[in-house]
Tab-separated table of C-alpha atoms in Angstrom:
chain	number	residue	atom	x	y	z
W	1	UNK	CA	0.000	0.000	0.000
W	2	UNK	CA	1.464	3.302	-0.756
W	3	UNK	CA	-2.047	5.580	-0.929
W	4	UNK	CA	-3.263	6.535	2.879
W	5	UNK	CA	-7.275	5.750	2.822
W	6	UNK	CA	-9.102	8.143	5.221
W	7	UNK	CA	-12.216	8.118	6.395
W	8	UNK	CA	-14.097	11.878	6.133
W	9	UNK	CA	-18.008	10.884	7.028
W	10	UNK	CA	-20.210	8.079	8.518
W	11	UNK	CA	-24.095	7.399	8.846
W	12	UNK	CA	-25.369	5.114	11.712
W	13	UNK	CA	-28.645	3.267	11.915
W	14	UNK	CA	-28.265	1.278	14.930
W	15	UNK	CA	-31.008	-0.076	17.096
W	16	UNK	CA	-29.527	1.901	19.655
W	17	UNK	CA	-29.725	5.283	17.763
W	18	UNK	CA	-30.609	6.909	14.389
W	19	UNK	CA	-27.811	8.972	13.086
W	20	UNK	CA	-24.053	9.213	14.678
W	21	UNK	CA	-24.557	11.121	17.356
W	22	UNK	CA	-27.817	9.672	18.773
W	23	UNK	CA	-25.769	6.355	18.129
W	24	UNK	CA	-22.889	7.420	20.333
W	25	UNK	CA	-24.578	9.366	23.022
W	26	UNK	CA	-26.431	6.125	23.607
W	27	UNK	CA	-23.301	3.968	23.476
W	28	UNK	CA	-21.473	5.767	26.286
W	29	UNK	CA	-24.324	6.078	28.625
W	30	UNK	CA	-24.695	1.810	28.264
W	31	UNK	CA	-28.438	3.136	26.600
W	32	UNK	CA	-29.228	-0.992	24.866
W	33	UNK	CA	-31.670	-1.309	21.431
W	34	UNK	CA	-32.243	-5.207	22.364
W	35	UNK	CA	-35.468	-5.723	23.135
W	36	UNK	CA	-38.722	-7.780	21.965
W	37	UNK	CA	-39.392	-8.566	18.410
W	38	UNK	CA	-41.971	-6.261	16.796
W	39	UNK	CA	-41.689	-6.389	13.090
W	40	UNK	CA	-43.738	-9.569	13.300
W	41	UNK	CA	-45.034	-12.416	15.872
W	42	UNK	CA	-42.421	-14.173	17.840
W	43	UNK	CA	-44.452	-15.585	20.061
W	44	UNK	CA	-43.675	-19.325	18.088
W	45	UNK	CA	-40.240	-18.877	18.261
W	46	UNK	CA	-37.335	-20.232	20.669
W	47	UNK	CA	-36.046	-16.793	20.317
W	48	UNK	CA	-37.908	-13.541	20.745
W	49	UNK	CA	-35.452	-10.163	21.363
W	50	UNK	CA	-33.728	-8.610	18.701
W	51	UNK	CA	-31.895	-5.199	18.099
W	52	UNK	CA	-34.525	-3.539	16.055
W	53	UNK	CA	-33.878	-0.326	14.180
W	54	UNK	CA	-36.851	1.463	15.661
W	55	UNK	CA	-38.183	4.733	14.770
W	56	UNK	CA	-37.013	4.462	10.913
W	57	UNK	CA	-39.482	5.417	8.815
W	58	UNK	CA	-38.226	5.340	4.972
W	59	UNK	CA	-40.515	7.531	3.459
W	60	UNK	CA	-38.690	10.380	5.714
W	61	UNK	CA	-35.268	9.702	4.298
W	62	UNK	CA	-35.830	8.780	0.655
W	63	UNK	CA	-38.420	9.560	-2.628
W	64	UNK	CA	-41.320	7.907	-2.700
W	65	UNK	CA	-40.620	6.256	-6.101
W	66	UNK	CA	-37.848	4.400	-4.387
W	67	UNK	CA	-39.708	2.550	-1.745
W	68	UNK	CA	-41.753	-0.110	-3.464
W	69	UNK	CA	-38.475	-0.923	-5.347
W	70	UNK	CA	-36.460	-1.514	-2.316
W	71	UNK	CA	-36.333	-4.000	0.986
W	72	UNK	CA	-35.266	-2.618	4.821
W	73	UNK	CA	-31.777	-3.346	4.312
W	74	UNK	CA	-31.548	-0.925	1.132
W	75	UNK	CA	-33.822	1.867	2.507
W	76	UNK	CA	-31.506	2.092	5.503
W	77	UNK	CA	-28.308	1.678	3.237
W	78	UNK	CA	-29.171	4.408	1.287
W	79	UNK	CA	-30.317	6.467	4.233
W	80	UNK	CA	-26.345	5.965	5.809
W	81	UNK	CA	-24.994	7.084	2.732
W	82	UNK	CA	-26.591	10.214	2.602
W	83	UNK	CA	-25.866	11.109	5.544
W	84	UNK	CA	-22.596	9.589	5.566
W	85	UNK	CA	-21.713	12.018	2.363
W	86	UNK	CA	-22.887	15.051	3.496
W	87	UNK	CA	-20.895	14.055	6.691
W	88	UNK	CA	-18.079	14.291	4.553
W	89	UNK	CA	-19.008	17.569	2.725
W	90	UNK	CA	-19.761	15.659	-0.383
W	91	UNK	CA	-22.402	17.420	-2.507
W	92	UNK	CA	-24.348	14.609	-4.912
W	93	UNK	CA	-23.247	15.470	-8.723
W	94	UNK	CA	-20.438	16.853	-7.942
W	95	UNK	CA	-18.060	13.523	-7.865
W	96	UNK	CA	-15.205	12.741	-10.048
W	97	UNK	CA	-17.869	9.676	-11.365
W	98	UNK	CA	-15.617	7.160	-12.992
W	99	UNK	CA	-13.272	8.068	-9.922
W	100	UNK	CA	-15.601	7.145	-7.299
W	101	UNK	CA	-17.322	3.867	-6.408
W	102	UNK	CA	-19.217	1.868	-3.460
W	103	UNK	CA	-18.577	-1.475	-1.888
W	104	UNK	CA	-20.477	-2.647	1.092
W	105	UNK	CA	-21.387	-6.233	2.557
W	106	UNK	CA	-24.353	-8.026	3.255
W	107	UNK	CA	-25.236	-11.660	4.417
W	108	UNK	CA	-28.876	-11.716	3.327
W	109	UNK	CA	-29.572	-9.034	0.850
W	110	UNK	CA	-33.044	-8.131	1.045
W	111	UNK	CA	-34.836	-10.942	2.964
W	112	UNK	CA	-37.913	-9.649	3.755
W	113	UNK	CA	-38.697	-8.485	-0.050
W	114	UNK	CA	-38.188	-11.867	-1.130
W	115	UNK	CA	-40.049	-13.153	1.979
W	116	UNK	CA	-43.760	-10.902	0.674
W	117	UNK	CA	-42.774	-12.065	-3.331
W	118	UNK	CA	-43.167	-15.581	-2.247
W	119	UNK	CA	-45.741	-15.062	-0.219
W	120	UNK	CA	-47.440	-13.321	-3.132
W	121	UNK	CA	-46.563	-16.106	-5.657
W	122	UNK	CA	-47.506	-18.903	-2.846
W	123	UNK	CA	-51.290	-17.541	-2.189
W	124	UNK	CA	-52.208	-15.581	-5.388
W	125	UNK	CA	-49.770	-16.352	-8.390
W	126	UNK	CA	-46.670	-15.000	-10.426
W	127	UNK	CA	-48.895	-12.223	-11.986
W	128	UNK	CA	-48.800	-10.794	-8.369
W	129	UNK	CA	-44.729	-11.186	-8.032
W	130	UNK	CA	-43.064	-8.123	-8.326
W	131	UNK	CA	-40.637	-7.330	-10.950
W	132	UNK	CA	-38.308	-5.323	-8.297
W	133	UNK	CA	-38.069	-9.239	-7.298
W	134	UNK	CA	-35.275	-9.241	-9.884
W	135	UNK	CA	-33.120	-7.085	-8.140
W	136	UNK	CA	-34.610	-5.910	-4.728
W	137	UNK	CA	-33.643	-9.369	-2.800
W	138	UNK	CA	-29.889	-9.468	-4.438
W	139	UNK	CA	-27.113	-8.887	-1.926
W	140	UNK	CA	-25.294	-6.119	-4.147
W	141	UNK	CA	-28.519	-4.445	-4.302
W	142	UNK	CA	-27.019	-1.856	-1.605
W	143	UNK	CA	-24.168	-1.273	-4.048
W	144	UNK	CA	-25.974	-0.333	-7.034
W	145	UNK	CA	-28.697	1.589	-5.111
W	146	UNK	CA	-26.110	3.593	-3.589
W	147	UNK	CA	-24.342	3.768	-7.027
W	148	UNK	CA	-27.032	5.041	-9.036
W	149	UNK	CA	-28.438	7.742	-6.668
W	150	UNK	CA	-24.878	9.145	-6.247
W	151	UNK	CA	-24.296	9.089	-9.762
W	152	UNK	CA	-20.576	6.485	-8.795
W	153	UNK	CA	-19.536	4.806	-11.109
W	154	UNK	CA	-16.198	3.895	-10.807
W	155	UNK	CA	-15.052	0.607	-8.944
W	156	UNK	CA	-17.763	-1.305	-7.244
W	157	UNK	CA	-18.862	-4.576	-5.403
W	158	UNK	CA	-20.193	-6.359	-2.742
W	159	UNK	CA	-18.763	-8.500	0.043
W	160	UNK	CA	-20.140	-11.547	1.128
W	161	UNK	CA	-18.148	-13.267	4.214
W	162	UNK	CA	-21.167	-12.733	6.725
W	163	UNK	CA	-20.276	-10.884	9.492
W	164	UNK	CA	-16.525	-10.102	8.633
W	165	UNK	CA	-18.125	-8.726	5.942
W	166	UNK	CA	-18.733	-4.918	7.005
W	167	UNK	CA	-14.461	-5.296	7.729
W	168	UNK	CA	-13.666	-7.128	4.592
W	169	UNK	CA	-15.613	-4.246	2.478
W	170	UNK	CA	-13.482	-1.146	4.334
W	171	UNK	CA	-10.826	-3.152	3.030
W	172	UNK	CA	-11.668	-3.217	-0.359
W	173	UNK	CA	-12.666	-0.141	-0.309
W	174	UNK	CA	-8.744	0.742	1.032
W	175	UNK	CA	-7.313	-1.194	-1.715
W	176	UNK	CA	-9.509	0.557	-4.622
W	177	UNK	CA	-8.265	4.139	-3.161
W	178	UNK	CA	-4.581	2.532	-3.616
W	179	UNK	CA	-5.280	1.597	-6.709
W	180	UNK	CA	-6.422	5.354	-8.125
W	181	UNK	CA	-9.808	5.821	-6.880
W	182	UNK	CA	-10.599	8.872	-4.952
W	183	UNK	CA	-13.978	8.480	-2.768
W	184	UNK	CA	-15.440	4.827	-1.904
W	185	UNK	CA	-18.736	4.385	0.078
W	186	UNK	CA	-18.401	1.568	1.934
W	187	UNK	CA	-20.235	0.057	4.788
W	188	UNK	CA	-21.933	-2.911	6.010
W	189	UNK	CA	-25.540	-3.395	6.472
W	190	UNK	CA	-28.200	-6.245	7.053
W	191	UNK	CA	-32.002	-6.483	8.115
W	192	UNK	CA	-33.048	-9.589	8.345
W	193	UNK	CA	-35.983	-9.507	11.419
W	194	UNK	CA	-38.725	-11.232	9.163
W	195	UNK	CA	-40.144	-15.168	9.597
W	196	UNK	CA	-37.919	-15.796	7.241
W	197	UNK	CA	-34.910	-14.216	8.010
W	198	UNK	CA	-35.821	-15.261	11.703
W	199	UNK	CA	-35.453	-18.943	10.985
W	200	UNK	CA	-32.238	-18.706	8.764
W	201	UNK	CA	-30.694	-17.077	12.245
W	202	UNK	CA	-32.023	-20.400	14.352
W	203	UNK	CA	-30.750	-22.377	12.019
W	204	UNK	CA	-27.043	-20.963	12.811
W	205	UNK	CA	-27.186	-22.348	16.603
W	206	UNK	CA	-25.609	-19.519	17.604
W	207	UNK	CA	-28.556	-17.699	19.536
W	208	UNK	CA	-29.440	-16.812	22.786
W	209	UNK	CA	-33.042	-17.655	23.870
W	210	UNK	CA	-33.438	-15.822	27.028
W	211	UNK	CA	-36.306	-13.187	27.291
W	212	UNK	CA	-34.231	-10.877	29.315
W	213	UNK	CA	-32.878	-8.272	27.758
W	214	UNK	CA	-30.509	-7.467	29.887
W	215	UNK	CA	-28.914	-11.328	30.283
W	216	UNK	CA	-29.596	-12.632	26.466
W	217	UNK	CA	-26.160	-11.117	24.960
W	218	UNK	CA	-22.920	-11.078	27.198
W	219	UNK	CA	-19.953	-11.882	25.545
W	220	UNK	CA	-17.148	-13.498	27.367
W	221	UNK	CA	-19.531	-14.052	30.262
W	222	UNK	CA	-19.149	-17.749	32.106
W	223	UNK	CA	-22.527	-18.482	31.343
W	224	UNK	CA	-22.709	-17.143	27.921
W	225	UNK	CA	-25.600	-18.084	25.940
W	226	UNK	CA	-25.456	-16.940	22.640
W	227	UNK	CA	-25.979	-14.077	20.783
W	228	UNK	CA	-29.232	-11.755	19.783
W	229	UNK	CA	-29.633	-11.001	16.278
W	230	UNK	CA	-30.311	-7.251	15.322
W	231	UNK	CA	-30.317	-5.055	12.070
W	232	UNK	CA	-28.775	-1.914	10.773
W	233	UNK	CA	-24.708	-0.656	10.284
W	234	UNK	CA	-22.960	1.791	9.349
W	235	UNK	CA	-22.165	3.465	5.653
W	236	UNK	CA	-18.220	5.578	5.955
W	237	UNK	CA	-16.732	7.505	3.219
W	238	UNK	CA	-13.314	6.570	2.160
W	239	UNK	CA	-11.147	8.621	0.451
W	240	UNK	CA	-7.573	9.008	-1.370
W	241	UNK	CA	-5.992	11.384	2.094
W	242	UNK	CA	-4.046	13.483	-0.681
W	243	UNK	CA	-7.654	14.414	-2.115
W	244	UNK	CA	-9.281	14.995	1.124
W	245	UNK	CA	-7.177	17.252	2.567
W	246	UNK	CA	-7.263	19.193	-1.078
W	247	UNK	CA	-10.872	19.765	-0.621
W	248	UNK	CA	-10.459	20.884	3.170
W	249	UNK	CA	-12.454	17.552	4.480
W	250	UNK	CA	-12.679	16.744	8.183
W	251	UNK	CA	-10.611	13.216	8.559
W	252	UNK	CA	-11.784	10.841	11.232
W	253	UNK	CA	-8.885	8.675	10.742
W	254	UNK	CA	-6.813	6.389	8.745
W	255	UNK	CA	-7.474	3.018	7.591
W	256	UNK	CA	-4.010	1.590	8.187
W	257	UNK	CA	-3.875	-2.469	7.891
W	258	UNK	CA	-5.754	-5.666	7.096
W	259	UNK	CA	-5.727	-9.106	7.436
W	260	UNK	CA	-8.454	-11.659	6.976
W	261	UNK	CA	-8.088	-15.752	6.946
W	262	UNK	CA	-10.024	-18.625	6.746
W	263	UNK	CA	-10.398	-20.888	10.033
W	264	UNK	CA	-8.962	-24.480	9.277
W	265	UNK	CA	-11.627	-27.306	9.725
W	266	UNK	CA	-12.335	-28.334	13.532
W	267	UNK	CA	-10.638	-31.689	12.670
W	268	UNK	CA	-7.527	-30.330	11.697
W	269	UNK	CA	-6.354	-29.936	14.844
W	270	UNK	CA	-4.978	-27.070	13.838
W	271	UNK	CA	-4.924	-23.121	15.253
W	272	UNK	CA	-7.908	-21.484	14.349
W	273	UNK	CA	-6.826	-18.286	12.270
W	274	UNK	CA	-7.681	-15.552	13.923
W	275	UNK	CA	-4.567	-14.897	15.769
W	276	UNK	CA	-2.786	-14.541	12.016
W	277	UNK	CA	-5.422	-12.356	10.747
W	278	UNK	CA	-4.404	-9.919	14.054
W	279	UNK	CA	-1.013	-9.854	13.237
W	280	UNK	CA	-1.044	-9.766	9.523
W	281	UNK	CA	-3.111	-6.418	9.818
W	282	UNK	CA	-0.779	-5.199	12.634
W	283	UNK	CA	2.151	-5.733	10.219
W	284	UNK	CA	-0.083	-4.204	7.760
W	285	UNK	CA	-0.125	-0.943	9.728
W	286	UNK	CA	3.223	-0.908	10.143
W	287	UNK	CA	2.928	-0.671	14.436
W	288	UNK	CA	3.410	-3.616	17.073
W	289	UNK	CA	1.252	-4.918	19.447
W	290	UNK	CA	2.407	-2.550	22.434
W	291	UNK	CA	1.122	0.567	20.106
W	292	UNK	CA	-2.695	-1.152	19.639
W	293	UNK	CA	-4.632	1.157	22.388
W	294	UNK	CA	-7.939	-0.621	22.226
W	295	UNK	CA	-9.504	-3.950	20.767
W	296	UNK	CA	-13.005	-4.368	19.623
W	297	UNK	CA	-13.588	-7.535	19.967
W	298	UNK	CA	-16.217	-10.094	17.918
W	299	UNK	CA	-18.093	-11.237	20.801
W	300	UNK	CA	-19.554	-14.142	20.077
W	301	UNK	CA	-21.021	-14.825	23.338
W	302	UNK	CA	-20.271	-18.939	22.680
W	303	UNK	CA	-17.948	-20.667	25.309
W	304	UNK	CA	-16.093	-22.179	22.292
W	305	UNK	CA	-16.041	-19.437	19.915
W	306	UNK	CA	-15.043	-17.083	23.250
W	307	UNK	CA	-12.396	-18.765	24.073
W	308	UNK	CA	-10.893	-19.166	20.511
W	309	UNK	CA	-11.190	-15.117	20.043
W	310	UNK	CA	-9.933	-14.648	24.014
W	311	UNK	CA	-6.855	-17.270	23.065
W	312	UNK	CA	-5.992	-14.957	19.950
W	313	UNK	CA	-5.753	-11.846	21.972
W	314	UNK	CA	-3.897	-13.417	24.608
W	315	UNK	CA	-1.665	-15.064	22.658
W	316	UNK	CA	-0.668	-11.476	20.594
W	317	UNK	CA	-0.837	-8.732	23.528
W	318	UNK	CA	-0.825	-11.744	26.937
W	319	UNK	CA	-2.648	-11.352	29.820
W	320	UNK	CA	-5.209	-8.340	30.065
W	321	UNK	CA	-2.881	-6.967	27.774
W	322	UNK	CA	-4.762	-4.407	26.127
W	323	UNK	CA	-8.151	-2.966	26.825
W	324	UNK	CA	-11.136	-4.665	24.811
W	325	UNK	CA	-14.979	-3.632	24.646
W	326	UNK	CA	-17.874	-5.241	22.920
W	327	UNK	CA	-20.185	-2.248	22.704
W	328	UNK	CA	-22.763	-4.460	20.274
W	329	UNK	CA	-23.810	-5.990	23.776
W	330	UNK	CA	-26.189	-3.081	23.341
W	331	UNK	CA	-27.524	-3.341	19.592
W	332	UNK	CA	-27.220	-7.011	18.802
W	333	UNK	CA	-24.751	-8.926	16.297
W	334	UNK	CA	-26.467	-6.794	12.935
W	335	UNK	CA	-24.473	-9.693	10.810
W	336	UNK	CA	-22.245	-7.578	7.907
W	337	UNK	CA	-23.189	-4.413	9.788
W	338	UNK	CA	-21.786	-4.930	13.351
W	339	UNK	CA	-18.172	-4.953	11.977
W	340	UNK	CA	-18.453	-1.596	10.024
W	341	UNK	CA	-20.442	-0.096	12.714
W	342	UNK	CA	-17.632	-0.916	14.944
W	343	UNK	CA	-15.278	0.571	12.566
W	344	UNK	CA	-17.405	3.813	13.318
W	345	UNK	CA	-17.525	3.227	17.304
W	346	UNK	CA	-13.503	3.020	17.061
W	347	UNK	CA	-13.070	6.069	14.778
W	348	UNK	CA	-15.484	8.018	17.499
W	349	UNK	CA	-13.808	6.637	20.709
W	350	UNK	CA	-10.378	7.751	19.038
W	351	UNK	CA	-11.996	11.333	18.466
W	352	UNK	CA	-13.022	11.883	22.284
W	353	UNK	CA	-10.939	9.237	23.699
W	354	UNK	CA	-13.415	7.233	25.559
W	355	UNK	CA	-13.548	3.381	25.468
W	356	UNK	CA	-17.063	2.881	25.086
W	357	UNK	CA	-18.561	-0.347	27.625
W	358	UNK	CA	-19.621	-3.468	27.532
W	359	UNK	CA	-22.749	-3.795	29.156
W	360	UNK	CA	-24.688	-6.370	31.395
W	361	UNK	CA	-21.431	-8.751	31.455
W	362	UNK	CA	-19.542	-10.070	34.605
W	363	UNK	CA	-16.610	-11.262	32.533
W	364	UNK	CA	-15.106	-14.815	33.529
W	365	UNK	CA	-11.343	-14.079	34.319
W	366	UNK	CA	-10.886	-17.618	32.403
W	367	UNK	CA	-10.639	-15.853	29.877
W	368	UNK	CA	-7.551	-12.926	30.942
W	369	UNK	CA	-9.098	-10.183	29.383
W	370	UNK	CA	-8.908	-6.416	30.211
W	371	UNK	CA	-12.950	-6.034	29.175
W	372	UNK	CA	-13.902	-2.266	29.607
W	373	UNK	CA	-17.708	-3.028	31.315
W	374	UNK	CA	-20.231	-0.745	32.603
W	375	UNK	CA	-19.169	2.371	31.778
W	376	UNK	CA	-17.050	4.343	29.295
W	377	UNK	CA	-12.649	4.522	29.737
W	378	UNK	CA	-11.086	7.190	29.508
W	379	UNK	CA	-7.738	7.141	27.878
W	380	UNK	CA	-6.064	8.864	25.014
W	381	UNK	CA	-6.627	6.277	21.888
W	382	UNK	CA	-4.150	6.473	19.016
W	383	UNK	CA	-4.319	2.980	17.141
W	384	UNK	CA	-7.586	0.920	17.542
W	385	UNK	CA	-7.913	-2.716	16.285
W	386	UNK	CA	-11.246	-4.269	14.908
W	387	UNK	CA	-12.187	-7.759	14.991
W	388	UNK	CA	-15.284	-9.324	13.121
W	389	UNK	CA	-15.582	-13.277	12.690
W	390	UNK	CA	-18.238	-14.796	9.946
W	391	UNK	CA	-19.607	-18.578	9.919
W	392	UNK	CA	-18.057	-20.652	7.768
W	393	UNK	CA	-14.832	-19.649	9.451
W	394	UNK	CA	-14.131	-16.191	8.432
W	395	UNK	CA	-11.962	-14.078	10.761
W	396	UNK	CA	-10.871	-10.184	9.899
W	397	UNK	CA	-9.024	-7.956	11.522
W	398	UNK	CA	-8.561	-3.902	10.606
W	399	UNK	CA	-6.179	-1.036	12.244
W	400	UNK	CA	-7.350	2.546	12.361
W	401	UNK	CA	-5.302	5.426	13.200
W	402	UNK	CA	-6.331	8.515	14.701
């Protein structure tokens, strides 16, 4: 890498807050968005709390032609970008267009589109399937939505690796700014809280079925249970730092290294990879582990898959070596948007040099972590380190610098 990618705007839509600032105000007072399911009748279900985006009403953030066209995911996609470029001073039509592009991530696409088409085909026939169908459910729908409103139309794509995915996409979008592009929006986002998004979540084993809000999500907890599923991200403007400062833009920070690998099967025997994908982006940045001031952490809330992400930070920094938060405790895993939403909660905690908390968690000391709980650290915050791990055995890490 010789180009330095920095990041000049974001847009939030967290279950915890609409917009950045109502995101991080309710971040460092511990303020959770998990609560009961409401976008439709959990009642049947083993699990019934979710981080729900609430208050989001789509036909207050976008034109009115766009909304039959579009699912949840892409109305609040498009929503982050917006705000995420006027953030960053953008103004829509004026962009270098063949210069400028958008990649974000996505596990489902749009779920709940495809969910009413069926149910339209099932009960009253094809004549009654839409033809956004084509499009509306696809995962890169985000991409070209975002593309075509912003009138980008240089390098674009979309990032499927689940919920390393709103990492693997900043990423991308770093290594399209080396490679002569000047602006990127890039992001993660998902919105999934629909029957039949709801059952492809179950499916993954992976969440908690307590009712209590305040007990169903605690990472690194002895009596972890799982995790609860919510919806929303984060959309960030990346940008060539030569060209930013050129136009007078506000940086946040930099995006400084990378590394991503694929877990080896359980059978192997062998190390699982996150540890390498830590300190291949560490070497990426250029800085050792001393210099990392912070660690958001993945968070499963699994015993096994705690302990493999607890092993890979003790085994690069050693015992409570560095501080480490899990601030989705209070919005839910939102699949490809809980990794670039962290990438935002770093960039912010950097800014006013506050740790944000993990809440509702009594960590187990098992596992020798430093976990910031409760309430917001202060401490100045220079290099920050993001973790996000996707089934299937992806594991990504990024470095920002302040």
């Amino acid at each position: 890498m010789t180009t330095t990618t920095v990041v000049t705007g974001v847009g939030v839509t967290a279950p915890n807050g609409l917009g950045t600032e109502d995101y991080w105000r309710a971040t460092l007072e511990g303020r959770s968005g998990i609560g009961p399911v409401t976008r439709f009748d959990a009642s049947r279900y083993p699990t019934r709390l979710a981080g729900e985006v609430l208050g989001f009403d789509a036909r207050d953030h976008l034109p009115g032609r766009l909304l039959p066209q579009t699912d949840r995911v892409t109305q609040l996609s498009l929503t982050a970008a917006d705000w995420a470029l006027a953030d960053a001073g953008v103004v829509r039509g004026e962009v270098d267009q063949l210069r400028s592009g958008v990649i974000t991530a996505s596990t489902c696409g749009g779920f709940e589109f495809g969910q009413n088409e069926l149910q339209a085909l099932w009960s009253r026939g094809s004549e009654y399937v839409s033809a956004y169908q084509s499009f509306a459910w696809f995962y890169a729908v985000n991409t070209g939505q975002i593309s075509i409103r912003n009138g980008m139309r240089g390098p674009s794509s979309v990032v499927v690796t689940d919920h390393a995915g709103g990492l693997d996409a900043v990423a991308q979008a770093r290594q399209e700014i080396n490679d002569g592009s000047v602006m990127i929006v890039t992001g993660g986002m998902d919105a999934s809280i629909c029957p039949w998004g709801w059952v492809g979540h179950l499916a993954g084993n992976r969440m908690s079925a307590d009712d209590d809000r305040h007990r169903a999500y605690r990472p690194f907890a002895a009596d972890a249970s799982g995790h609860v599923a919510g919806e929303g991200g984060a959309m960030m403007i990346a940008e060539d730092a030569d060209s930013a400062r050129a136009r007078g833009a506000r940086v946040y920070g930099e995006v400084s290294g990378y590394g991503a690998t694929i877990d080896p099967s359980p059978e192997s025997g062998r190390e699982p990879g996150l540890r390498r994908a830590i300190l291949a982006a560490i070497q990426d940045a250029g800085v050792t582990p001393s210099e990392i001031d912070v660690v958001f952490a993945d968070g499963a809330a699994r015993a096994d898959l705690d302990r493999v992400e607890a092993d890979a930070l003790v085994g690069v920094f050693g015992q409570c070596g560095v501080p480490v938060t899990v601030p989705k405790s209070l919005t839910g895993r939102l699949g490809a948007g809980s990794g670039s939403l962290d990438v935002v909660t770093a960039l912010l905690a950097m800014r006013d040099g506050l740790i944000p908390p993990t809440v509702n968690v009594d960590p187990d000391p098992a596992y020798g972590l430093d976990l910031v709980i409760d309430r917001p650290r202060l401490m100045d915050l220079h290099v920050s380190l993001v973790l996000a791990r996707g089934v299937g055995g992806f594991n990504s890490a990024l470095v920002l610098r302040a």
